[in-house]
């Protein structure tokens, strides 16, 4: 919890600094942007080491409104994505024999700050056509992992596949489907004109849950799981017996790795409209002849 609090405070500080600089610098802009790309995830069904070989992607899209200056932009963003993975794609025999799979929609809303590295490192006061951007912020997102069993879509969270809600595992509570994430990313944008820009980027989200895929800890006693959470919970806790009747589990053995939380990411193309304004110019007023010290003499 302390780590989460520190990240939120740091993000809020970054946003406040950028907001202050937006008010102090003369040229501001308003942005409306659209992203389209693909989403993927890292977790117990797709580890970092296996990502380049086994990752699966799904289309993602996002909309955002922004306000900023040449140093960067603060965005209010809304993202729709989906993540999924299956043990059948792994190269590890034990993982294949576990035979789990999941899909989950992601609905995300948040505040994101983009920092224009080109302008931060340059003495040039105006906007640069090429912009290399560092990205961070804070998001709230919803997810809901499910799997396909006997041709039906089955939501996994309420089943308690790892003993959540049972007397034998009182410390294992059902996880919340609403969580926080911290986006970290890089992007490149190019201004095609005064009001149009395009770009590419990637944003990885650090989350504070290990249950994006409904997998985290260890296997529980199937008989106890059947008695308290139902037969379907036991069926979906381990699906290796669907491949072979010789596939078995040991109670207490690892089903997942609870030392690391899950992550998800989006990689995208983006296009947007930018409306600039010069606040100093807007505030200028012609000085009256009476108060002017530089007016020319009249004859």
PDB file of C-alpha atoms in Angstrom:
ATOM      1  CA  UNK A   1       0.000   0.000   0.000  1.00  0.00           C
ATOM      2  CA  UNK A   2       2.872   2.358   0.718  1.00  0.00           C
ATOM      3  CA  UNK A   3       4.261   1.742  -2.765  1.00  0.00           C
ATOM      4  CA  UNK A   4       0.884   2.534  -4.332  1.00  0.00           C
ATOM      5  CA  UNK A   5       0.544   5.721  -2.282  1.00  0.00           C
ATOM      6  CA  UNK A   6       4.020   6.903  -3.285  1.00  0.00           C
ATOM      7  CA  UNK A   7       3.279   6.314  -6.983  1.00  0.00           C
ATOM      8  CA  UNK A   8      -0.002   8.221  -6.775  1.00  0.00           C
ATOM      9  CA  UNK A   9       1.661  11.144  -4.975  1.00  0.00           C
ATOM     10  CA  UNK A  10       4.497  11.225  -7.538  1.00  0.00           C
ATOM     11  CA  UNK A  11       2.042  11.176 -10.447  1.00  0.00           C
ATOM     12  CA  UNK A  12      -0.065  13.930  -8.885  1.00  0.00           C
ATOM     13  CA  UNK A  13       3.079  16.031  -8.398  1.00  0.00           C
ATOM     14  CA  UNK A  14       4.092  15.563 -12.049  1.00  0.00           C
ATOM     15  CA  UNK A  15       0.624  16.583 -13.236  1.00  0.00           C
ATOM     16  CA  UNK A  16       0.640  19.667 -10.982  1.00  0.00           C
ATOM     17  CA  UNK A  17       4.071  20.770 -12.233  1.00  0.00           C
ATOM     18  CA  UNK A  18       2.988  20.396 -15.846  1.00  0.00           C
ATOM     19  CA  UNK A  19      -0.251  22.270 -15.136  1.00  0.00           C
ATOM     20  CA  UNK A  20       1.693  25.104 -13.537  1.00  0.00           C
ATOM     21  CA  UNK A  21       4.113  25.308 -16.450  1.00  0.00           C
ATOM     22  CA  UNK A  22       1.158  25.386 -18.856  1.00  0.00           C
ATOM     23  CA  UNK A  23      -0.112  28.502 -17.167  1.00  0.00           C
ATOM     24  CA  UNK A  24       3.298  30.159 -17.067  1.00  0.00           C
ATOM     25  CA  UNK A  25       4.360  29.578 -20.662  1.00  0.00           C
ATOM     26  CA  UNK A  26       2.758  31.679 -23.351  1.00  0.00           C
ATOM     27  CA  UNK A  27       1.779  29.097 -25.968  1.00  0.00           C
ATOM     28  CA  UNK A  28      -0.769  26.477 -24.942  1.00  0.00           C
ATOM     29  CA  UNK A  29      -2.643  23.894 -26.941  1.00  0.00           C
ATOM     30  CA  UNK A  30      -5.695  21.678 -26.738  1.00  0.00           C
ATOM     31  CA  UNK A  31      -5.555  18.169 -28.214  1.00  0.00           C
ATOM     32  CA  UNK A  32      -8.135  15.617 -29.247  1.00  0.00           C
ATOM     33  CA  UNK A  33      -6.599  12.273 -30.108  1.00  0.00           C
ATOM     34  CA  UNK A  34      -7.485   8.746 -31.187  1.00  0.00           C
ATOM     35  CA  UNK A  35      -5.362   5.608 -30.833  1.00  0.00           C
ATOM     36  CA  UNK A  36      -5.730   2.274 -32.562  1.00  0.00           C
ATOM     37  CA  UNK A  37      -3.411  -0.675 -32.047  1.00  0.00           C
ATOM     38  CA  UNK A  38      -3.125  -3.938 -30.178  1.00  0.00           C
ATOM     39  CA  UNK A  39      -3.000  -5.010 -26.535  1.00  0.00           C
ATOM     40  CA  UNK A  40      -1.165  -7.817 -24.767  1.00  0.00           C
ATOM     41  CA  UNK A  41      -0.351  -8.906 -21.250  1.00  0.00           C
ATOM     42  CA  UNK A  42       2.358 -10.377 -19.003  1.00  0.00           C
ATOM     43  CA  UNK A  43       1.397 -12.786 -16.233  1.00  0.00           C
ATOM     44  CA  UNK A  44       1.198 -16.394 -15.162  1.00  0.00           C
ATOM     45  CA  UNK A  45      -0.046 -17.549 -18.574  1.00  0.00           C
ATOM     46  CA  UNK A  46       2.448 -15.397 -20.448  1.00  0.00           C
ATOM     47  CA  UNK A  47       5.679 -14.557 -18.634  1.00  0.00           C
ATOM     48  CA  UNK A  48       8.174 -11.862 -19.637  1.00  0.00           C
ATOM     49  CA  UNK A  49      10.653 -14.533 -20.761  1.00  0.00           C
ATOM     50  CA  UNK A  50       8.074 -16.174 -23.052  1.00  0.00           C
ATOM     51  CA  UNK A  51       6.539 -12.959 -24.378  1.00  0.00           C
ATOM     52  CA  UNK A  52       8.447 -12.769 -27.652  1.00  0.00           C
ATOM     53  CA  UNK A  53       7.527 -16.366 -28.506  1.00  0.00           C
ATOM     54  CA  UNK A  54       4.029 -16.927 -27.144  1.00  0.00           C
ATOM     55  CA  UNK A  55       2.321 -13.545 -26.807  1.00  0.00           C
ATOM     56  CA  UNK A  56      -1.145 -13.015 -28.202  1.00  0.00           C
ATOM     57  CA  UNK A  57      -2.588  -9.643 -29.145  1.00  0.00           C
ATOM     58  CA  UNK A  58      -6.033  -8.145 -29.529  1.00  0.00           C
ATOM     59  CA  UNK A  59      -7.196  -4.847 -30.992  1.00  0.00           C
ATOM     60  CA  UNK A  60      -7.303  -1.826 -28.684  1.00  0.00           C
ATOM     61  CA  UNK A  61      -8.493   1.739 -29.082  1.00  0.00           C
ATOM     62  CA  UNK A  62      -8.395   4.903 -27.030  1.00  0.00           C
ATOM     63  CA  UNK A  63      -9.724   8.447 -27.010  1.00  0.00           C
ATOM     64  CA  UNK A  64      -8.271  11.373 -25.135  1.00  0.00           C
ATOM     65  CA  UNK A  65      -8.489  15.111 -24.524  1.00  0.00           C
ATOM     66  CA  UNK A  66      -5.371  17.059 -23.646  1.00  0.00           C
ATOM     67  CA  UNK A  67      -4.119  20.449 -22.542  1.00  0.00           C
ATOM     68  CA  UNK A  68      -0.486  21.519 -22.425  1.00  0.00           C
ATOM     69  CA  UNK A  69       2.384  23.466 -23.899  1.00  0.00           C
ATOM     70  CA  UNK A  70       5.581  22.762 -25.821  1.00  0.00           C
ATOM     71  CA  UNK A  71       7.012  20.865 -22.827  1.00  0.00           C
ATOM     72  CA  UNK A  72       4.186  18.338 -22.694  1.00  0.00           C
ATOM     73  CA  UNK A  73       0.498  17.600 -22.429  1.00  0.00           C
ATOM     74  CA  UNK A  74      -1.886  16.367 -19.746  1.00  0.00           C
ATOM     75  CA  UNK A  75      -4.501  13.958 -21.090  1.00  0.00           C
ATOM     76  CA  UNK A  76      -7.790  12.629 -19.839  1.00  0.00           C
ATOM     77  CA  UNK A  77      -7.873   9.252 -21.586  1.00  0.00           C
ATOM     78  CA  UNK A  78     -10.326   6.401 -22.090  1.00  0.00           C
ATOM     79  CA  UNK A  79      -9.080   3.035 -23.389  1.00  0.00           C
ATOM     80  CA  UNK A  80     -10.897  -0.122 -24.495  1.00  0.00           C
ATOM     81  CA  UNK A  81      -8.808  -3.278 -24.879  1.00  0.00           C
ATOM     82  CA  UNK A  82      -8.794  -7.031 -24.368  1.00  0.00           C
ATOM     83  CA  UNK A  83      -6.093  -9.399 -23.167  1.00  0.00           C
ATOM     84  CA  UNK A  84      -5.883 -13.166 -23.459  1.00  0.00           C
ATOM     85  CA  UNK A  85      -3.489 -16.108 -23.275  1.00  0.00           C
ATOM     86  CA  UNK A  86      -3.492 -19.911 -23.231  1.00  0.00           C
ATOM     87  CA  UNK A  87      -1.121 -22.516 -21.808  1.00  0.00           C
ATOM     88  CA  UNK A  88      -1.383 -24.424 -25.076  1.00  0.00           C
ATOM     89  CA  UNK A  89       0.896 -21.808 -26.676  1.00  0.00           C
ATOM     90  CA  UNK A  90       3.709 -22.370 -24.185  1.00  0.00           C
ATOM     91  CA  UNK A  91       6.964 -24.233 -24.837  1.00  0.00           C
ATOM     92  CA  UNK A  92       7.058 -25.492 -21.234  1.00  0.00           C
ATOM     93  CA  UNK A  93       5.643 -29.006 -20.738  1.00  0.00           C
ATOM     94  CA  UNK A  94       4.360 -28.342 -17.207  1.00  0.00           C
ATOM     95  CA  UNK A  95       2.609 -25.197 -18.358  1.00  0.00           C
ATOM     96  CA  UNK A  96       1.013 -27.006 -21.302  1.00  0.00           C
ATOM     97  CA  UNK A  97      -0.249 -29.747 -18.965  1.00  0.00           C
ATOM     98  CA  UNK A  98      -1.877 -27.110 -16.730  1.00  0.00           C
ATOM     99  CA  UNK A  99      -4.056 -26.306 -19.771  1.00  0.00           C
ATOM    100  CA  UNK A 100      -5.515 -23.026 -18.524  1.00  0.00           C
ATOM    101  CA  UNK A 101      -6.718 -20.168 -20.722  1.00  0.00           C
ATOM    102  CA  UNK A 102      -8.453 -16.851 -20.229  1.00  0.00           C
ATOM    103  CA  UNK A 103      -9.690 -13.683 -21.875  1.00  0.00           C
ATOM    104  CA  UNK A 104     -10.523 -10.400 -20.194  1.00  0.00           C
ATOM    105  CA  UNK A 105     -11.882  -7.056 -21.400  1.00  0.00           C
ATOM    106  CA  UNK A 106     -10.102  -3.946 -20.146  1.00  0.00           C
ATOM    107  CA  UNK A 107     -11.935  -0.647 -19.659  1.00  0.00           C
ATOM    108  CA  UNK A 108      -9.590   2.111 -18.514  1.00  0.00           C
ATOM    109  CA  UNK A 109      -9.901   5.785 -17.658  1.00  0.00           C
ATOM    110  CA  UNK A 110      -7.131   7.947 -16.315  1.00  0.00           C
ATOM    111  CA  UNK A 111      -4.914  10.988 -16.281  1.00  0.00           C
ATOM    112  CA  UNK A 112      -1.736  10.772 -18.356  1.00  0.00           C
ATOM    113  CA  UNK A 113       1.148  13.198 -18.723  1.00  0.00           C
ATOM    114  CA  UNK A 114       3.331  13.281 -21.856  1.00  0.00           C
ATOM    115  CA  UNK A 115       6.716  15.042 -21.638  1.00  0.00           C
ATOM    116  CA  UNK A 116       8.302  16.331 -24.830  1.00  0.00           C
ATOM    117  CA  UNK A 117      11.942  15.284 -24.436  1.00  0.00           C
ATOM    118  CA  UNK A 118      12.973  17.268 -27.544  1.00  0.00           C
ATOM    119  CA  UNK A 119      11.741  20.552 -26.040  1.00  0.00           C
ATOM    120  CA  UNK A 120      13.035  19.802 -22.553  1.00  0.00           C
ATOM    121  CA  UNK A 121      16.545  19.366 -23.938  1.00  0.00           C
ATOM    122  CA  UNK A 122      16.372  22.296 -26.339  1.00  0.00           C
ATOM    123  CA  UNK A 123      16.625  26.051 -25.956  1.00  0.00           C
ATOM    124  CA  UNK A 124      14.149  26.464 -28.795  1.00  0.00           C
ATOM    125  CA  UNK A 125      11.068  28.183 -27.369  1.00  0.00           C
ATOM    126  CA  UNK A 126       8.497  27.064 -29.916  1.00  0.00           C
ATOM    127  CA  UNK A 127       6.998  23.710 -30.810  1.00  0.00           C
ATOM    128  CA  UNK A 128       9.091  21.108 -32.611  1.00  0.00           C
ATOM    129  CA  UNK A 129       7.641  19.143 -35.518  1.00  0.00           C
ATOM    130  CA  UNK A 130       9.166  15.908 -34.217  1.00  0.00           C
ATOM    131  CA  UNK A 131       8.309  15.085 -30.618  1.00  0.00           C
ATOM    132  CA  UNK A 132       9.808  12.262 -28.569  1.00  0.00           C
ATOM    133  CA  UNK A 133       7.541  11.744 -25.570  1.00  0.00           C
ATOM    134  CA  UNK A 134       7.952  10.075 -22.181  1.00  0.00           C
ATOM    135  CA  UNK A 135       4.621   8.984 -20.689  1.00  0.00           C
ATOM    136  CA  UNK A 136       3.377   8.370 -17.145  1.00  0.00           C
ATOM    137  CA  UNK A 137       0.192   8.828 -15.149  1.00  0.00           C
ATOM    138  CA  UNK A 138      -2.445   6.991 -13.117  1.00  0.00           C
ATOM    139  CA  UNK A 139      -5.416   4.924 -14.335  1.00  0.00           C
ATOM    140  CA  UNK A 140      -8.442   3.181 -12.934  1.00  0.00           C
ATOM    141  CA  UNK A 141      -9.408   0.091 -14.912  1.00  0.00           C
ATOM    142  CA  UNK A 142     -11.937  -2.733 -14.837  1.00  0.00           C
ATOM    143  CA  UNK A 143     -11.341  -6.295 -15.944  1.00  0.00           C
ATOM    144  CA  UNK A 144     -13.246  -9.571 -15.740  1.00  0.00           C
ATOM    145  CA  UNK A 145     -11.369 -12.781 -16.651  1.00  0.00           C
ATOM    146  CA  UNK A 146     -13.352 -15.565 -18.268  1.00  0.00           C
ATOM    147  CA  UNK A 147     -12.724 -18.820 -20.083  1.00  0.00           C
ATOM    148  CA  UNK A 148     -14.564 -21.023 -22.554  1.00  0.00           C
ATOM    149  CA  UNK A 149     -15.767 -24.352 -21.143  1.00  0.00           C
ATOM    150  CA  UNK A 150     -18.030 -26.751 -23.047  1.00  0.00           C
ATOM    151  CA  UNK A 151     -18.654 -23.975 -25.554  1.00  0.00           C
ATOM    152  CA  UNK A 152     -19.836 -21.529 -22.878  1.00  0.00           C
ATOM    153  CA  UNK A 153     -18.301 -18.327 -21.586  1.00  0.00           C
ATOM    154  CA  UNK A 154     -17.583 -18.757 -17.862  1.00  0.00           C
ATOM    155  CA  UNK A 155     -16.579 -15.845 -15.599  1.00  0.00           C
ATOM    156  CA  UNK A 156     -13.800 -17.015 -13.287  1.00  0.00           C
ATOM    157  CA  UNK A 157     -13.657 -14.541 -10.425  1.00  0.00           C
ATOM    158  CA  UNK A 158     -16.824 -15.638  -8.604  1.00  0.00           C
ATOM    159  CA  UNK A 159     -15.882 -19.326  -8.822  1.00  0.00           C
ATOM    160  CA  UNK A 160     -12.959 -18.940  -6.427  1.00  0.00           C
ATOM    161  CA  UNK A 161     -10.693 -21.345  -8.322  1.00  0.00           C
ATOM    162  CA  UNK A 162      -7.874 -20.892  -5.785  1.00  0.00           C
ATOM    163  CA  UNK A 163     -10.066 -21.379  -2.727  1.00  0.00           C
ATOM    164  CA  UNK A 164     -11.285 -17.801  -2.350  1.00  0.00           C
ATOM    165  CA  UNK A 165     -14.318 -17.721  -0.086  1.00  0.00           C
ATOM    166  CA  UNK A 166     -13.716 -21.140   1.476  1.00  0.00           C
ATOM    167  CA  UNK A 167     -13.252 -21.939   5.160  1.00  0.00           C
ATOM    168  CA  UNK A 168      -9.903 -23.632   4.477  1.00  0.00           C
ATOM    169  CA  UNK A 169      -8.406 -20.443   2.976  1.00  0.00           C
ATOM    170  CA  UNK A 170      -9.846 -17.459   4.861  1.00  0.00           C
ATOM    171  CA  UNK A 171      -6.840 -15.314   3.871  1.00  0.00           C
ATOM    172  CA  UNK A 172      -7.683 -15.693   0.181  1.00  0.00           C
ATOM    173  CA  UNK A 173     -10.330 -13.098  -0.545  1.00  0.00           C
ATOM    174  CA  UNK A 174     -12.033 -12.619  -3.882  1.00  0.00           C
ATOM    175  CA  UNK A 175     -10.109 -10.037  -5.830  1.00  0.00           C
ATOM    176  CA  UNK A 176     -11.603  -6.727  -6.884  1.00  0.00           C
ATOM    177  CA  UNK A 177     -12.388  -6.272 -10.587  1.00  0.00           C
ATOM    178  CA  UNK A 178     -11.597  -2.540 -10.306  1.00  0.00           C
ATOM    179  CA  UNK A 179      -7.908  -1.739  -9.905  1.00  0.00           C
ATOM    180  CA  UNK A 180      -5.272   0.971 -10.308  1.00  0.00           C
ATOM    181  CA  UNK A 181      -2.520   0.938 -12.908  1.00  0.00           C
ATOM    182  CA  UNK A 182       0.459   3.162 -13.677  1.00  0.00           C
ATOM    183  CA  UNK A 183       1.207   3.641 -17.386  1.00  0.00           C
ATOM    184  CA  UNK A 184       4.846   3.941 -18.458  1.00  0.00           C
ATOM    185  CA  UNK A 185       5.609   4.534 -22.102  1.00  0.00           C
ATOM    186  CA  UNK A 186       7.315   6.201 -25.027  1.00  0.00           C
ATOM    187  CA  UNK A 187       5.837   7.765 -28.151  1.00  0.00           C
ATOM    188  CA  UNK A 188       6.904   9.684 -31.248  1.00  0.00           C
ATOM    189  CA  UNK A 189       4.685  12.326 -32.828  1.00  0.00           C
ATOM    190  CA  UNK A 190       5.048  14.418 -35.949  1.00  0.00           C
ATOM    191  CA  UNK A 191       3.102  17.596 -36.685  1.00  0.00           C
ATOM    192  CA  UNK A 192       1.734  17.486 -40.219  1.00  0.00           C
ATOM    193  CA  UNK A 193       0.472  21.021 -39.956  1.00  0.00           C
ATOM    194  CA  UNK A 194      -0.792  23.546 -37.462  1.00  0.00           C
ATOM    195  CA  UNK A 195      -3.718  21.384 -36.416  1.00  0.00           C
ATOM    196  CA  UNK A 196      -2.888  17.786 -37.285  1.00  0.00           C
ATOM    197  CA  UNK A 197      -0.368  15.295 -35.918  1.00  0.00           C
ATOM    198  CA  UNK A 198       0.298  11.561 -36.184  1.00  0.00           C
ATOM    199  CA  UNK A 199       2.385   9.232 -34.076  1.00  0.00           C
ATOM    200  CA  UNK A 200       3.271   5.796 -32.769  1.00  0.00           C
ATOM    201  CA  UNK A 201       3.798   4.646 -29.211  1.00  0.00           C
ATOM    202  CA  UNK A 202       3.640   1.965 -26.582  1.00  0.00           C
ATOM    203  CA  UNK A 203       2.369   2.105 -23.001  1.00  0.00           C
ATOM    204  CA  UNK A 204       2.892  -0.665 -20.473  1.00  0.00           C
ATOM    205  CA  UNK A 205       0.692  -0.660 -17.376  1.00  0.00           C
ATOM    206  CA  UNK A 206       2.040  -1.695 -14.022  1.00  0.00           C
ATOM    207  CA  UNK A 207      -0.874  -3.080 -11.998  1.00  0.00           C
ATOM    208  CA  UNK A 208      -1.343  -3.976  -8.361  1.00  0.00           C
ATOM    209  CA  UNK A 209      -3.127  -7.287  -8.875  1.00  0.00           C
ATOM    210  CA  UNK A 210      -1.934 -10.760  -9.826  1.00  0.00           C
ATOM    211  CA  UNK A 211      -5.361 -11.870 -11.000  1.00  0.00           C
ATOM    212  CA  UNK A 212      -5.800 -10.433 -14.487  1.00  0.00           C
ATOM    213  CA  UNK A 213      -5.690 -14.090 -15.580  1.00  0.00           C
ATOM    214  CA  UNK A 214      -7.350 -15.560 -12.430  1.00  0.00           C
ATOM    215  CA  UNK A 215      -4.068 -17.336 -11.608  1.00  0.00           C
ATOM    216  CA  UNK A 216      -1.767 -16.450  -8.717  1.00  0.00           C
ATOM    217  CA  UNK A 217      -1.058 -18.887  -5.888  1.00  0.00           C
ATOM    218  CA  UNK A 218      -1.343 -22.657  -5.348  1.00  0.00           C
ATOM    219  CA  UNK A 219      -3.720 -25.545  -5.986  1.00  0.00           C
ATOM    220  CA  UNK A 220      -6.255 -26.332  -3.278  1.00  0.00           C
ATOM    221  CA  UNK A 221      -7.959 -29.599  -2.382  1.00  0.00           C
ATOM    222  CA  UNK A 222     -10.419 -30.342  -5.233  1.00  0.00           C
ATOM    223  CA  UNK A 223     -12.861 -32.128  -2.899  1.00  0.00           C
ATOM    224  CA  UNK A 224     -13.072 -29.149  -0.546  1.00  0.00           C
ATOM    225  CA  UNK A 225     -13.428 -26.818  -3.517  1.00  0.00           C
ATOM    226  CA  UNK A 226     -16.342 -28.883  -4.857  1.00  0.00           C
ATOM    227  CA  UNK A 227     -18.104 -28.853  -1.482  1.00  0.00           C
ATOM    228  CA  UNK A 228     -17.898 -25.081  -0.969  1.00  0.00           C
ATOM    229  CA  UNK A 229     -17.509 -23.475  -4.394  1.00  0.00           C
ATOM    230  CA  UNK A 230     -19.021 -26.113  -6.650  1.00  0.00           C
ATOM    231  CA  UNK A 231     -17.855 -28.674  -9.168  1.00  0.00           C
ATOM    232  CA  UNK A 232     -17.274 -26.087 -11.893  1.00  0.00           C
ATOM    233  CA  UNK A 233     -14.696 -24.287  -9.733  1.00  0.00           C
ATOM    234  CA  UNK A 234     -12.747 -27.520  -9.338  1.00  0.00           C
ATOM    235  CA  UNK A 235     -13.027 -28.308 -13.050  1.00  0.00           C
ATOM    236  CA  UNK A 236     -11.571 -24.936 -14.051  1.00  0.00           C
ATOM    237  CA  UNK A 237      -8.901 -24.785 -11.331  1.00  0.00           C
ATOM    238  CA  UNK A 238      -6.926 -27.446 -13.227  1.00  0.00           C
ATOM    239  CA  UNK A 239      -7.736 -28.498 -16.774  1.00  0.00           C
ATOM    240  CA  UNK A 240      -4.821 -30.796 -17.464  1.00  0.00           C
ATOM    241  CA  UNK A 241      -7.084 -33.837 -17.116  1.00  0.00           C
ATOM    242  CA  UNK A 242      -8.831 -32.674 -20.297  1.00  0.00           C
ATOM    243  CA  UNK A 243      -5.600 -33.504 -22.138  1.00  0.00           C
ATOM    244  CA  UNK A 244      -4.786 -36.753 -20.355  1.00  0.00           C
ATOM    245  CA  UNK A 245      -6.257 -38.673 -17.393  1.00  0.00           C
ATOM    246  CA  UNK A 246      -2.695 -39.122 -16.152  1.00  0.00           C
ATOM    247  CA  UNK A 247      -2.261 -35.389 -15.519  1.00  0.00           C
ATOM    248  CA  UNK A 248      -2.666 -34.800 -11.799  1.00  0.00           C
ATOM    249  CA  UNK A 249      -1.963 -32.031  -9.289  1.00  0.00           C
ATOM    250  CA  UNK A 250      -0.526 -31.976  -5.790  1.00  0.00           C
ATOM    251  CA  UNK A 251      -2.459 -29.897  -3.258  1.00  0.00           C
ATOM    252  CA  UNK A 252      -0.313 -26.927  -2.312  1.00  0.00           C
ATOM    253  CA  UNK A 253       1.828 -27.032  -5.451  1.00  0.00           C
ATOM    254  CA  UNK A 254       2.240 -23.878  -7.496  1.00  0.00           C
ATOM    255  CA  UNK A 255      -0.610 -22.928  -9.792  1.00  0.00           C
ATOM    256  CA  UNK A 256       0.905 -19.506 -10.410  1.00  0.00           C
ATOM    257  CA  UNK A 257       3.600 -17.168  -9.101  1.00  0.00           C
ATOM    258  CA  UNK A 258       2.309 -14.680  -6.542  1.00  0.00           C
ATOM    259  CA  UNK A 259       5.656 -12.878  -6.282  1.00  0.00           C
ATOM    260  CA  UNK A 260       4.913 -10.755  -9.336  1.00  0.00           C
ATOM    261  CA  UNK A 261       1.803  -8.822 -10.311  1.00  0.00           C
ATOM    262  CA  UNK A 262       0.361  -8.904 -13.831  1.00  0.00           C
ATOM    263  CA  UNK A 263       0.974  -6.208 -16.449  1.00  0.00           C
ATOM    264  CA  UNK A 264      -0.790  -5.245 -19.666  1.00  0.00           C
ATOM    265  CA  UNK A 265       0.264  -2.992 -22.518  1.00  0.00           C
ATOM    266  CA  UNK A 266      -0.908  -1.297 -25.692  1.00  0.00           C
ATOM    267  CA  UNK A 267       1.098  -0.501 -28.824  1.00  0.00           C
ATOM    268  CA  UNK A 268      -0.611   1.899 -31.176  1.00  0.00           C
ATOM    269  CA  UNK A 269      -0.825   4.347 -34.036  1.00  0.00           C
ATOM    270  CA  UNK A 270      -2.335   7.692 -33.137  1.00  0.00           C
ATOM    271  CA  UNK A 271      -3.774  10.715 -34.903  1.00  0.00           C
ATOM    272  CA  UNK A 272      -4.976  13.922 -33.391  1.00  0.00           C
ATOM    273  CA  UNK A 273      -6.089  17.513 -33.762  1.00  0.00           C
ATOM    274  CA  UNK A 274      -4.150  20.262 -32.014  1.00  0.00           C
ATOM    275  CA  UNK A 275      -5.497  23.749 -31.429  1.00  0.00           C
ATOM    276  CA  UNK A 276      -2.875  26.249 -30.295  1.00  0.00           C
ATOM    277  CA  UNK A 277      -3.370  29.589 -28.647  1.00  0.00           C
ATOM    278  CA  UNK A 278      -1.055  32.393 -27.580  1.00  0.00           C
ATOM    279  CA  UNK A 279      -2.319  33.645 -24.251  1.00  0.00           C
ATOM    280  CA  UNK A 280       0.071  36.588 -24.168  1.00  0.00           C
ATOM    281  CA  UNK A 281      -1.172  37.726 -27.571  1.00  0.00           C
ATOM    282  CA  UNK A 282      -4.778  37.355 -26.462  1.00  0.00           C
ATOM    283  CA  UNK A 283      -4.162  39.500 -23.387  1.00  0.00           C
ATOM    284  CA  UNK A 284      -2.439  42.336 -25.247  1.00  0.00           C
ATOM    285  CA  UNK A 285      -4.321  45.601 -25.319  1.00  0.00           C
ATOM    286  CA  UNK A 286      -3.330  48.683 -27.340  1.00  0.00           C
ATOM    287  CA  UNK A 287      -1.946  51.378 -25.107  1.00  0.00           C
ATOM    288  CA  UNK A 288      -3.689  54.739 -25.172  1.00  0.00           C
ATOM    289  CA  UNK A 289      -1.853  57.742 -26.512  1.00  0.00           C
ATOM    290  CA  UNK A 290      -2.221  59.420 -23.147  1.00  0.00           C
ATOM    291  CA  UNK A 291      -0.219  56.779 -21.324  1.00  0.00           C
ATOM    292  CA  UNK A 292       2.223  55.991 -24.098  1.00  0.00           C
ATOM    293  CA  UNK A 293       5.786  57.159 -23.626  1.00  0.00           C
ATOM    294  CA  UNK A 294       6.918  56.022 -27.061  1.00  0.00           C
ATOM    295  CA  UNK A 295       4.260  57.658 -29.225  1.00  0.00           C
ATOM    296  CA  UNK A 296       5.383  59.887 -32.024  1.00  0.00           C
ATOM    297  CA  UNK A 297       4.867  63.675 -31.634  1.00  0.00           C
ATOM    298  CA  UNK A 298       2.080  65.240 -33.614  1.00  0.00           C
ATOM    299  CA  UNK A 299       2.258  68.546 -35.456  1.00  0.00           C
TER     300      UNK A 299
END
